[in-house]
Every structure is written in structure tokens, then in C-alpha cells.
Amino acid sequence: MTTTIAPSGTDERVSLTRWLGVGAVAVGTFSVVTSEQLPVGLLTSVSSALDISEGTAGLMVTVPGLVASATAPILPVAIGRLDRRHVLIGLIALMVGANLLSAFAPNFAVLLISRLLIGIAIGGFWSLAAGIAVRMVPGEYVPKATAIAFGGATAANVLGIPAGTLIGELTDWRIAFGLLGGLGLLVVAALLWLLPALPADTAIHLRTLADQFRNPVVRTGVLITFLLVSGHFAAFTFAAPIVDYHMGIDKSLLGPVLLAFGVAGIIGNFATGAATARNVRATIITISVSLATVLVLIALVGTLPLTGTLLMLLWGLSFGGIPVGVQTWILRAAPNSAEPATALNTAVFNLAIALGALFGGLLTNTFPLTTVLWFAAALSLLATAAVLATRPTAN
């Protein structure tokens, strides 16, 4: 397709094709986030099959996160003026191959290599896809398009991770990776058919990325991203043992619990998309305080199946709004530098996933399981303090 991109800030009605294009990006986001987080629901199965500890198995989340954090800022520079549509499709194709390698990995070392390739796909896709909404629709529709695009990430929690967990429980964890590779092929077809040409406006240089740090509001947005995301993944990477050992919920119910978590996350995503259109600062404060409160309550009173399940719903509701919330903050802080600013934030987002999973693994290998919940809550409160100390250029 050679559809041109609508300029931001016009009164042009958005065609169905454009919205389907935004939807295709959301499906791509769904696939890469599912690829990144699928090990969360398969952690126990993989550790048992490959005879490694659950803390070590957590490297399946750490490795792609670290690689993605490096890929996110480097790839936009490396590809120069290449059509972003072609690059996005190539990255999804890489994800397909990496998931198939995971499915046939004979040992943990090969599995980690496949996860490294996943990291390249994730970092590259997110660094480009995060800014697509501002180019696909006029300015007045950007909050809605952003919520749709990031809804793919939350939908991964609703459908991807729980479905992968259920498949792993009913069959084998390798089949879950293989089916995800097959889904990726469908995503490639959808992007080929629906995504318009996305030529680069200008080439991005490393200096352009570094210049984003001169904007104090962007700096705060990046810090908020790091604190909220690293805290969440320090705990959520070990959702399976938390649900099983701490909440006393039968292991066979892990899939449904994660499904409920994801449904709540979808609600949180779209509620945040509407709220940030009014006041992004107040929205992020609400998210960070809510997340800290829920994590503390899980540690203190989430020891029964009923209370544990209810608190998991609130956890999903709180976290669901983080991606669209921090992305909206970044876009408003740097409206004329959407791609480099989002590339920088994507790098930090994935670094936070990796370090959160890493420190979560270290904590669970050394201290009681609930320690990761207190750690995550503390980081969320620090994010609240960062927001209070900075006022965005526009609410």
C-alpha cells in the first residue's frame, strides 16, 4: 500500500483504512509483548523441564529486556531513512524465527539465544511503533490511536500470556512458543495488507537522542517509566509463585487468574487514555499511588484465594494504564520529536523490564517471596514523588 499519512492537527476525517492500520500496529504490539512476557506464565514449567531454579529461569525475561533496551535507541539511527513499514514487518519476521527457535531449544543456553533475538525484535518494534499513532491520524485523534496501539500490549496480558500459560499446562511449554511463532506469521500478513507507507521525515542521529535529555519533562517521563515498570516486573515476573505459594490459589487456576489480571489491564488502559486527555499529571499520580497500595495489600492480606484474586484484578487495573500514561507524557513533552523521544523511552522501558526481572530474581533467591512486592511498591512511590516534583508542559 502507498497510502499517505495524514498531517497532525487537521480536521480530516479518519478513514476506516487508517484505523485498521492503527489496529495492525496494535496486533504487532500484542505479538511482541506476548513474546517478551510469555515466560512469566511458563516459568515453573521451563525451570522444571530444564532443571534450573525459578530465579535463573527469570533470565528469559531479563535477557530480551536488556537487548531491547540497547536496540531501541540504536535501530532508529541504524535504519536511517528506510520506510518504517518495511522495518516493522522485518522485526515481526525476526520474532517469528526466534519463537520457533525457543520451541525447539535443546537446552537453556539455546533458549537464551532465542530470547536475545526476541529482544532485538521487541526493542526495534517498540521504538518505531510507539510514534506511529501521531502520524496515522490527525492530532485530535492521537490519544485514541495511542490507546489502541498500546491496547495491544495490555491485550497480550489478557489473551497472550494466559493463553500461553494454559497451553503450556495442557500440552507443553514448547508448543506455546511454537504457536506464538505461527501467530507472528499472521501479523506479518496483516501489516503487509493494512499498514501504509511510513517514510522517515528525517534521519535520526545519536545526538538527536541525547538532545532529549535536555528537556526536563522528558527526563522526568523517562524516570517515571523506569521506576514504575521495573517495580512492576520485579514482582510480576514471579506472578506464578506469588499466586501459588503466597495466595494459596491452585496452580491449575493460574491461567484464569492472569486472564482476569489482563482484562482489568485492558480497562485500565482505555480509562487512562481518556483520563490523560484531560490531565496526564494527575492520571500518572493516581496510577503510581494505586499500584503501590495494591502491592502492599497483596503482601499483607493477599494470602487467601479470594482476597488474592481481587487484589490481582486491582493490580492489573493499575498497571494497565502505565504504557499509555507514560507515552502520553513523553509525546506532550516533545511534540516535535516524537520518534527520538519515544525511542529513548522505549529503551528505558525495556531496560526497566530487564532490571526489574533481574532484581526480582535476586530477591526471590535470597529473601521471602513477598520482598519483591514491597520493593515494587517502594519504586512506585518514588515515581509519585518524581511526578509531584515536575509539571509537564501541558496537563
Tab-separated table of C-alpha atoms in Angstrom:
chain	number	residue	atom	x	y	z
A	1	MET	CA	0.000	0.000	0.000
A	2	THR	CA	1.144	3.563	-0.604
A	3	THR	CA	-1.396	5.440	1.459
A	4	THR	CA	-0.021	8.761	2.630
A	5	ILE	CA	-0.013	9.813	6.246
A	6	ALA	CA	-2.497	12.376	7.474
A	7	PRO	CA	-0.885	15.505	8.849
A	8	SER	CA	-1.374	16.095	12.524
A	9	GLY	CA	-3.713	18.847	13.555
A	10	THR	CA	-6.107	18.793	10.563
A	11	ASP	CA	-9.873	18.385	10.581
A	12	GLU	CA	-9.711	15.476	8.152
A	13	ARG	CA	-11.977	12.558	8.977
A	14	VAL	CA	-10.027	9.389	9.627
A	15	SER	CA	-10.824	6.643	7.135
A	16	LEU	CA	-11.526	3.060	8.125
A	17	THR	CA	-8.278	2.045	6.435
A	18	ARG	CA	-6.305	4.335	8.725
A	19	TRP	CA	-7.960	2.908	11.838
A	20	LEU	CA	-7.333	-0.617	10.581
A	21	GLY	CA	-3.703	0.394	10.118
A	22	VAL	CA	-3.574	1.531	13.759
A	23	GLY	CA	-5.202	-1.791	14.644
A	24	ALA	CA	-2.497	-3.662	12.725
A	25	VAL	CA	0.138	-1.875	14.795
A	26	ALA	CA	-1.788	-2.905	17.920
A	27	VAL	CA	-1.721	-6.538	16.767
A	28	GLY	CA	2.022	-6.228	16.216
A	29	THR	CA	2.397	-4.778	19.704
A	30	PHE	CA	0.329	-7.649	21.052
A	31	SER	CA	2.639	-10.196	19.445
A	32	VAL	CA	5.934	-8.690	20.613
A	33	VAL	CA	4.714	-8.109	24.185
A	34	THR	CA	3.374	-11.653	24.348
A	35	SER	CA	6.762	-12.899	23.108
A	36	GLU	CA	8.569	-10.892	25.770
A	37	GLN	CA	6.341	-11.836	28.691
A	38	LEU	CA	5.273	-15.382	27.786
A	39	PRO	CA	7.905	-16.915	30.122
A	40	VAL	CA	6.104	-15.307	33.090
A	41	GLY	CA	3.350	-17.922	32.890
A	42	LEU	CA	5.718	-20.745	31.884
A	43	LEU	CA	8.436	-20.062	34.455
A	44	THR	CA	7.714	-23.071	36.645
A	45	SER	CA	7.312	-25.446	33.685
A	46	VAL	CA	10.553	-24.349	32.000
A	47	SER	CA	12.572	-24.444	35.224
A	48	SER	CA	11.329	-27.963	35.920
A	49	ALA	CA	11.908	-29.235	32.377
A	50	LEU	CA	15.420	-27.797	32.079
A	51	ASP	CA	16.373	-28.436	35.730
A	52	ILE	CA	17.102	-24.825	36.693
A	53	SER	CA	15.849	-22.600	39.524
A	54	GLU	CA	12.904	-20.252	39.016
A	55	GLY	CA	15.233	-17.329	39.685
A	56	THR	CA	17.515	-18.487	36.869
A	57	ALA	CA	14.547	-19.072	34.589
A	58	GLY	CA	13.696	-15.410	35.154
A	59	LEU	CA	16.619	-14.636	32.804
A	60	MET	CA	14.190	-15.435	29.986
A	61	VAL	CA	12.637	-12.061	30.794
A	62	THR	CA	15.869	-10.275	31.734
A	63	VAL	CA	17.838	-11.087	28.553
A	64	PRO	CA	15.327	-9.779	25.978
A	65	GLY	CA	14.702	-6.730	28.135
A	66	LEU	CA	18.404	-5.829	28.226
A	67	VAL	CA	18.822	-6.408	24.494
A	68	ALA	CA	15.668	-4.427	23.706
A	69	SER	CA	16.895	-1.510	25.804
A	70	ALA	CA	20.018	-1.350	23.617
A	71	THR	CA	18.181	-1.954	20.342
A	72	ALA	CA	15.513	0.705	20.899
A	73	PRO	CA	17.823	3.739	20.597
A	74	ILE	CA	20.272	2.184	18.121
A	75	LEU	CA	17.887	0.835	15.481
A	76	PRO	CA	16.221	4.185	14.554
A	77	VAL	CA	19.724	5.555	13.953
A	78	ALA	CA	20.902	2.473	12.022
A	79	ILE	CA	17.949	2.341	9.621
A	80	GLY	CA	18.302	5.972	8.560
A	81	ARG	CA	15.527	6.907	6.148
A	82	LEU	CA	14.240	3.372	5.480
A	83	ASP	CA	10.474	3.041	5.263
A	84	ARG	CA	9.305	2.223	8.790
A	85	ARG	CA	6.655	-0.123	7.383
A	86	HIS	CA	9.325	-2.425	5.926
A	87	VAL	CA	11.366	-2.352	9.138
A	88	LEU	CA	8.364	-3.180	11.331
A	89	ILE	CA	7.496	-6.173	9.146
A	90	GLY	CA	11.100	-7.400	9.220
A	91	LEU	CA	11.179	-7.188	13.010
A	92	ILE	CA	7.993	-9.245	13.325
A	93	ALA	CA	9.533	-11.832	10.982
A	94	LEU	CA	12.564	-11.983	13.304
A	95	MET	CA	10.214	-12.538	16.222
A	96	VAL	CA	8.641	-15.473	14.371
A	97	GLY	CA	12.027	-17.154	13.870
A	98	ALA	CA	13.084	-16.550	17.464
A	99	ASN	CA	9.919	-18.107	18.891
A	100	LEU	CA	10.354	-21.170	16.710
A	101	LEU	CA	13.926	-21.478	17.983
A	102	SER	CA	12.573	-21.294	21.543
A	103	ALA	CA	10.151	-24.095	20.758
A	104	PHE	CA	12.959	-26.413	19.630
A	105	ALA	CA	15.700	-25.283	22.052
A	106	PRO	CA	17.541	-28.391	23.345
A	107	ASN	CA	18.868	-26.616	26.456
A	108	PHE	CA	18.677	-23.382	28.421
A	109	ALA	CA	21.659	-21.819	26.618
A	110	VAL	CA	19.944	-22.080	23.227
A	111	LEU	CA	16.720	-20.846	24.789
A	112	LEU	CA	18.530	-17.718	25.992
A	113	ILE	CA	19.925	-17.144	22.487
A	114	SER	CA	16.394	-17.217	21.133
A	115	ARG	CA	15.366	-14.753	23.824
A	116	LEU	CA	18.214	-12.473	22.746
A	117	LEU	CA	16.734	-12.394	19.223
A	118	ILE	CA	13.331	-11.639	20.719
A	119	GLY	CA	14.936	-8.659	22.443
A	120	ILE	CA	16.129	-7.242	19.115
A	121	ALA	CA	12.633	-7.546	17.657
A	122	ILE	CA	10.970	-6.024	20.710
A	123	GLY	CA	13.285	-3.038	21.061
A	124	GLY	CA	13.160	-2.186	17.375
A	125	PHE	CA	9.407	-2.604	17.010
A	126	TRP	CA	8.528	-0.563	20.101
A	127	SER	CA	10.934	2.257	19.270
A	128	LEU	CA	9.171	2.770	15.931
A	129	ALA	CA	5.605	1.702	16.683
A	130	ALA	CA	5.259	3.976	19.711
A	131	GLY	CA	5.317	7.067	17.493
A	132	ILE	CA	3.169	5.712	14.669
A	133	ALA	CA	-0.139	6.956	16.100
A	134	VAL	CA	0.888	10.588	15.733
A	135	ARG	CA	1.494	10.005	12.004
A	136	MET	CA	-1.529	7.848	11.212
A	137	VAL	CA	-4.272	10.217	12.368
A	138	PRO	CA	-4.871	13.965	12.848
A	139	GLY	CA	-3.850	15.472	16.184
A	140	GLU	CA	-7.295	15.366	17.798
A	141	TYR	CA	-7.385	11.586	17.381
A	142	VAL	CA	-3.884	10.884	18.691
A	143	PRO	CA	-4.931	9.983	22.306
A	144	LYS	CA	-7.431	7.436	20.958
A	145	ALA	CA	-4.956	5.993	18.453
A	146	THR	CA	-2.262	5.788	21.141
A	147	ALA	CA	-4.650	3.945	23.471
A	148	ILE	CA	-5.468	1.475	20.682
A	149	ALA	CA	-1.814	0.888	19.826
A	150	PHE	CA	-0.879	0.341	23.464
A	151	GLY	CA	-4.039	-1.668	23.994
A	152	GLY	CA	-2.197	-4.381	22.086
A	153	ALA	CA	0.313	-4.545	24.923
A	154	THR	CA	-2.420	-4.869	27.529
A	155	ALA	CA	-4.293	-7.387	25.384
A	156	ALA	CA	-1.146	-9.502	25.489
A	157	ASN	CA	-1.746	-9.850	29.221
A	158	VAL	CA	-5.418	-10.659	28.610
A	159	LEU	CA	-5.041	-13.204	25.829
A	160	GLY	CA	-1.376	-13.856	25.098
A	161	ILE	CA	0.154	-14.680	28.458
A	162	PRO	CA	-2.868	-16.512	29.967
A	163	ALA	CA	-3.415	-18.443	26.723
A	164	GLY	CA	0.266	-19.366	26.574
A	165	THR	CA	0.121	-20.432	30.211
A	166	LEU	CA	-2.964	-22.557	29.610
A	167	ILE	CA	-1.433	-24.158	26.504
A	168	GLY	CA	1.736	-24.901	28.448
A	169	GLU	CA	-0.278	-26.512	31.241
A	170	LEU	CA	-2.436	-28.620	28.906
A	171	THR	CA	0.324	-29.630	26.491
A	172	ASP	CA	3.919	-28.421	26.739
A	173	TRP	CA	5.681	-25.065	27.092
A	174	ARG	CA	7.406	-25.640	23.741
A	175	ILE	CA	4.061	-25.750	21.954
A	176	ALA	CA	3.185	-22.369	23.443
A	177	PHE	CA	6.296	-20.811	21.860
A	178	GLY	CA	5.616	-22.575	18.555
A	179	LEU	CA	2.038	-21.345	18.326
A	180	LEU	CA	3.198	-17.810	19.056
A	181	GLY	CA	5.563	-18.100	16.106
A	182	GLY	CA	2.623	-19.124	13.934
A	183	LEU	CA	0.624	-16.133	15.149
A	184	GLY	CA	3.527	-13.905	14.149
A	185	LEU	CA	3.134	-15.026	10.529
A	186	LEU	CA	-0.453	-13.786	10.576
A	187	VAL	CA	0.762	-10.477	11.997
A	188	VAL	CA	3.218	-10.105	9.110
A	189	ALA	CA	0.340	-10.604	6.652
A	190	ALA	CA	-1.818	-8.040	8.477
A	191	LEU	CA	0.928	-5.420	8.440
A	192	LEU	CA	1.643	-6.035	4.755
A	193	TRP	CA	-2.011	-5.522	3.898
A	194	LEU	CA	-3.050	-2.715	6.241
A	195	LEU	CA	-0.046	-0.601	7.155
A	196	PRO	CA	0.553	2.400	4.865
A	197	ALA	CA	3.965	3.551	3.720
A	198	LEU	CA	5.802	5.263	6.576
A	199	PRO	CA	8.773	7.107	5.114
A	200	ALA	CA	11.084	8.782	7.620
A	201	ASP	CA	10.685	12.549	7.836
A	202	THR	CA	14.348	12.949	8.782
A	203	ALA	CA	17.191	10.635	9.699
A	204	ILE	CA	17.793	10.215	13.423
A	205	HIS	CA	21.294	10.574	14.864
A	206	LEU	CA	22.638	9.598	18.280
A	207	ARG	CA	22.962	13.301	19.015
A	208	THR	CA	19.211	13.668	18.428
A	209	LEU	CA	18.528	11.046	21.077
A	210	ALA	CA	20.933	12.646	23.537
A	211	ASP	CA	19.273	16.024	22.997
A	212	GLN	CA	16.062	14.654	24.511
A	213	PHE	CA	17.713	14.686	27.945
A	214	ARG	CA	17.904	18.466	27.763
A	215	ASN	CA	14.143	18.577	28.143
A	216	PRO	CA	13.457	18.298	31.918
A	217	VAL	CA	9.929	16.980	31.351
A	218	VAL	CA	11.240	14.225	29.086
A	219	ARG	CA	13.840	13.360	31.743
A	220	THR	CA	11.108	13.037	34.337
A	221	GLY	CA	8.992	10.925	31.982
A	222	VAL	CA	11.900	8.544	31.427
A	223	LEU	CA	12.475	8.315	35.194
A	224	ILE	CA	8.788	7.601	35.815
A	225	THR	CA	8.880	4.872	33.188
A	226	PHE	CA	11.914	3.246	34.777
A	227	LEU	CA	10.538	3.278	38.328
A	228	LEU	CA	7.017	2.062	37.544
A	229	VAL	CA	7.992	-0.590	35.011
A	230	SER	CA	10.985	-2.010	36.898
A	231	GLY	CA	8.936	-2.201	40.089
A	232	HIS	CA	6.039	-3.931	38.361
A	233	PHE	CA	8.219	-6.529	36.644
A	234	ALA	CA	10.288	-7.225	39.745
A	235	ALA	CA	7.058	-8.624	41.155
A	236	PHE	CA	5.054	-9.670	38.094
A	237	THR	CA	7.850	-11.836	36.671
A	238	PHE	CA	7.169	-14.077	39.658
A	239	ALA	CA	3.388	-13.911	39.443
A	240	ALA	CA	3.184	-17.721	39.170
A	241	PRO	CA	4.834	-18.445	42.549
A	242	ILE	CA	3.058	-15.456	44.140
A	243	VAL	CA	-0.338	-16.772	43.060
A	244	ASP	CA	0.547	-20.353	44.014
A	245	TYR	CA	2.603	-20.078	47.198
A	246	HIS	CA	1.514	-16.739	48.687
A	247	MET	CA	-2.149	-16.543	47.707
A	248	GLY	CA	-2.820	-20.258	48.009
A	249	ILE	CA	-4.529	-20.399	44.607
A	250	ASP	CA	-4.313	-23.783	42.908
A	251	LYS	CA	-1.681	-23.897	40.161
A	252	SER	CA	-4.305	-25.037	37.638
A	253	LEU	CA	-6.064	-21.676	38.102
A	254	LEU	CA	-3.004	-19.575	37.221
A	255	GLY	CA	-4.185	-19.108	33.631
A	256	PRO	CA	-7.657	-17.809	34.605
A	257	VAL	CA	-6.158	-15.512	37.256
A	258	LEU	CA	-3.761	-13.996	34.726
A	259	LEU	CA	-6.663	-13.680	32.296
A	260	ALA	CA	-8.606	-11.691	34.889
A	261	PHE	CA	-5.488	-9.592	35.516
A	262	GLY	CA	-5.287	-8.801	31.811
A	263	VAL	CA	-8.974	-7.944	31.446
A	264	ALA	CA	-8.560	-5.445	34.263
A	265	GLY	CA	-5.465	-4.138	32.498
A	266	ILE	CA	-7.410	-3.505	29.271
A	267	ILE	CA	-9.941	-1.479	31.251
A	268	GLY	CA	-7.113	0.442	32.891
A	269	ASN	CA	-5.502	1.114	29.517
A	270	PHE	CA	-8.537	2.727	27.912
A	271	ALA	CA	-9.597	4.516	31.104
A	272	THR	CA	-6.121	6.032	31.243
A	273	GLY	CA	-6.282	7.001	27.564
A	274	ALA	CA	-9.394	9.070	28.325
A	275	ALA	CA	-8.017	10.486	31.574
A	276	THR	CA	-4.682	11.599	30.122
A	277	ALA	CA	-6.542	13.666	27.527
A	278	ARG	CA	-7.720	15.787	30.470
A	279	ASN	CA	-4.761	15.766	32.885
A	280	VAL	CA	-1.776	13.473	32.344
A	281	ARG	CA	-0.015	14.530	35.563
A	282	ALA	CA	-2.953	13.676	37.838
A	283	THR	CA	-3.512	10.426	35.945
A	284	ILE	CA	0.035	9.163	36.458
A	285	ILE	CA	-0.045	10.133	40.146
A	286	THR	CA	-3.244	8.113	40.529
A	287	ILE	CA	-1.705	5.130	38.754
A	288	SER	CA	1.513	5.110	40.782
A	289	VAL	CA	-0.207	5.527	44.157
A	290	SER	CA	-2.759	2.841	43.302
A	291	LEU	CA	-0.051	0.418	42.194
A	292	ALA	CA	1.964	0.928	45.397
A	293	THR	CA	-1.132	0.460	47.558
A	294	VAL	CA	-2.220	-2.742	45.811
A	295	LEU	CA	1.238	-4.320	46.044
A	296	VAL	CA	1.416	-3.604	49.776
A	297	LEU	CA	-2.060	-5.054	50.292
A	298	ILE	CA	-1.075	-8.221	48.402
A	299	ALA	CA	1.907	-8.648	50.729
A	300	LEU	CA	-0.186	-8.051	53.852
A	301	VAL	CA	-3.638	-9.527	53.217
A	302	GLY	CA	-3.425	-11.311	49.882
A	303	THR	CA	-2.857	-14.700	51.497
A	304	LEU	CA	-6.294	-16.133	50.753
A	305	PRO	CA	-7.549	-17.161	47.289
A	306	LEU	CA	-10.472	-14.704	47.343
A	307	THR	CA	-8.577	-11.628	48.530
A	308	GLY	CA	-5.604	-12.589	46.380
A	309	THR	CA	-7.750	-12.792	43.235
A	310	LEU	CA	-9.451	-9.459	43.938
A	311	LEU	CA	-6.102	-7.761	44.507
A	312	MET	CA	-4.735	-9.246	41.281
A	313	LEU	CA	-7.624	-7.538	39.485
A	314	LEU	CA	-6.697	-4.202	41.085
A	315	TRP	CA	-3.032	-4.791	40.202
A	316	GLY	CA	-3.971	-5.311	36.560
A	317	LEU	CA	-6.206	-2.225	36.570
A	318	SER	CA	-3.366	-0.088	37.945
A	319	PHE	CA	-0.613	-1.355	35.678
A	320	GLY	CA	-2.784	-1.349	32.552
A	321	GLY	CA	-2.614	2.425	32.381
A	322	ILE	CA	1.156	2.776	32.664
A	323	PRO	CA	2.191	2.321	28.980
A	324	VAL	CA	-0.316	4.806	27.548
A	325	GLY	CA	0.159	7.155	30.508
A	326	VAL	CA	3.935	7.490	30.240
A	327	GLN	CA	3.791	7.575	26.429
A	328	THR	CA	1.304	10.452	26.529
A	329	TRP	CA	3.599	12.296	28.959
A	330	ILE	CA	6.522	11.842	26.550
A	331	LEU	CA	4.546	12.923	23.468
A	332	ARG	CA	3.362	16.091	25.185
A	333	ALA	CA	6.856	16.843	26.444
A	334	ALA	CA	8.382	16.504	22.949
A	335	PRO	CA	5.610	17.023	20.355
A	336	ASN	CA	8.110	17.846	17.604
A	337	SER	CA	10.486	14.960	18.383
A	338	ALA	CA	8.076	12.049	18.739
A	339	GLU	CA	10.273	9.310	17.246
A	340	PRO	CA	13.563	10.027	19.081
A	341	ALA	CA	11.758	10.752	22.363
A	342	THR	CA	9.732	7.547	22.174
A	343	ALA	CA	12.832	5.570	21.138
A	344	LEU	CA	14.580	6.818	24.269
A	345	ASN	CA	11.579	5.994	26.448
A	346	THR	CA	11.279	2.560	24.839
A	347	ALA	CA	14.917	1.845	25.653
A	348	VAL	CA	14.325	2.734	29.280
A	349	PHE	CA	11.031	0.785	29.344
A	350	ASN	CA	12.764	-2.408	28.259
A	351	LEU	CA	15.790	-1.797	30.470
A	352	ALA	CA	13.350	-1.477	33.348
A	353	ILE	CA	11.730	-4.807	32.443
A	354	ALA	CA	15.128	-6.489	32.378
A	355	LEU	CA	16.471	-4.985	35.589
A	356	GLY	CA	13.149	-5.449	37.353
A	357	ALA	CA	13.134	-9.156	36.474
A	358	LEU	CA	16.826	-9.459	37.408
A	359	PHE	CA	16.498	-7.835	40.821
A	360	GLY	CA	13.253	-9.678	41.399
A	361	GLY	CA	15.091	-12.935	40.766
A	362	LEU	CA	17.900	-11.967	43.142
A	363	LEU	CA	15.389	-11.047	45.835
A	364	THR	CA	13.334	-14.233	45.474
A	365	ASN	CA	16.501	-16.363	45.604
A	366	THR	CA	17.637	-14.651	48.820
A	367	PHE	CA	14.604	-13.360	50.734
A	368	PRO	CA	10.941	-14.314	51.289
A	369	LEU	CA	8.770	-14.095	48.167
A	370	THR	CA	6.810	-11.073	49.431
A	371	THR	CA	10.006	-8.976	49.408
A	372	VAL	CA	9.533	-8.284	45.694
A	373	LEU	CA	6.094	-6.811	46.426
A	374	TRP	CA	7.499	-4.340	48.968
A	375	PHE	CA	10.348	-3.482	46.589
A	376	ALA	CA	7.918	-2.784	43.742
A	377	ALA	CA	5.684	-0.660	45.980
A	378	ALA	CA	8.656	1.460	47.073
A	379	LEU	CA	9.644	2.173	43.457
A	380	SER	CA	6.065	3.173	42.644
A	381	LEU	CA	6.083	5.703	45.474
A	382	LEU	CA	9.359	7.128	44.171
A	383	ALA	CA	7.651	7.580	40.807
A	384	THR	CA	4.888	9.530	42.552
A	385	ALA	CA	7.491	11.833	44.075
A	386	ALA	CA	9.088	12.400	40.667
A	387	VAL	CA	5.747	13.415	39.138
A	388	LEU	CA	4.964	15.774	42.010
A	389	ALA	CA	8.323	17.461	41.537
A	390	THR	CA	7.751	18.143	37.818
A	391	ARG	CA	4.878	19.755	35.970
A	392	PRO	CA	4.540	18.733	32.309
A	393	THR	CA	4.494	21.392	29.602
A	394	ALA	CA	0.759	20.728	29.233
A	395	ASN	CA	-1.604	18.870	31.526
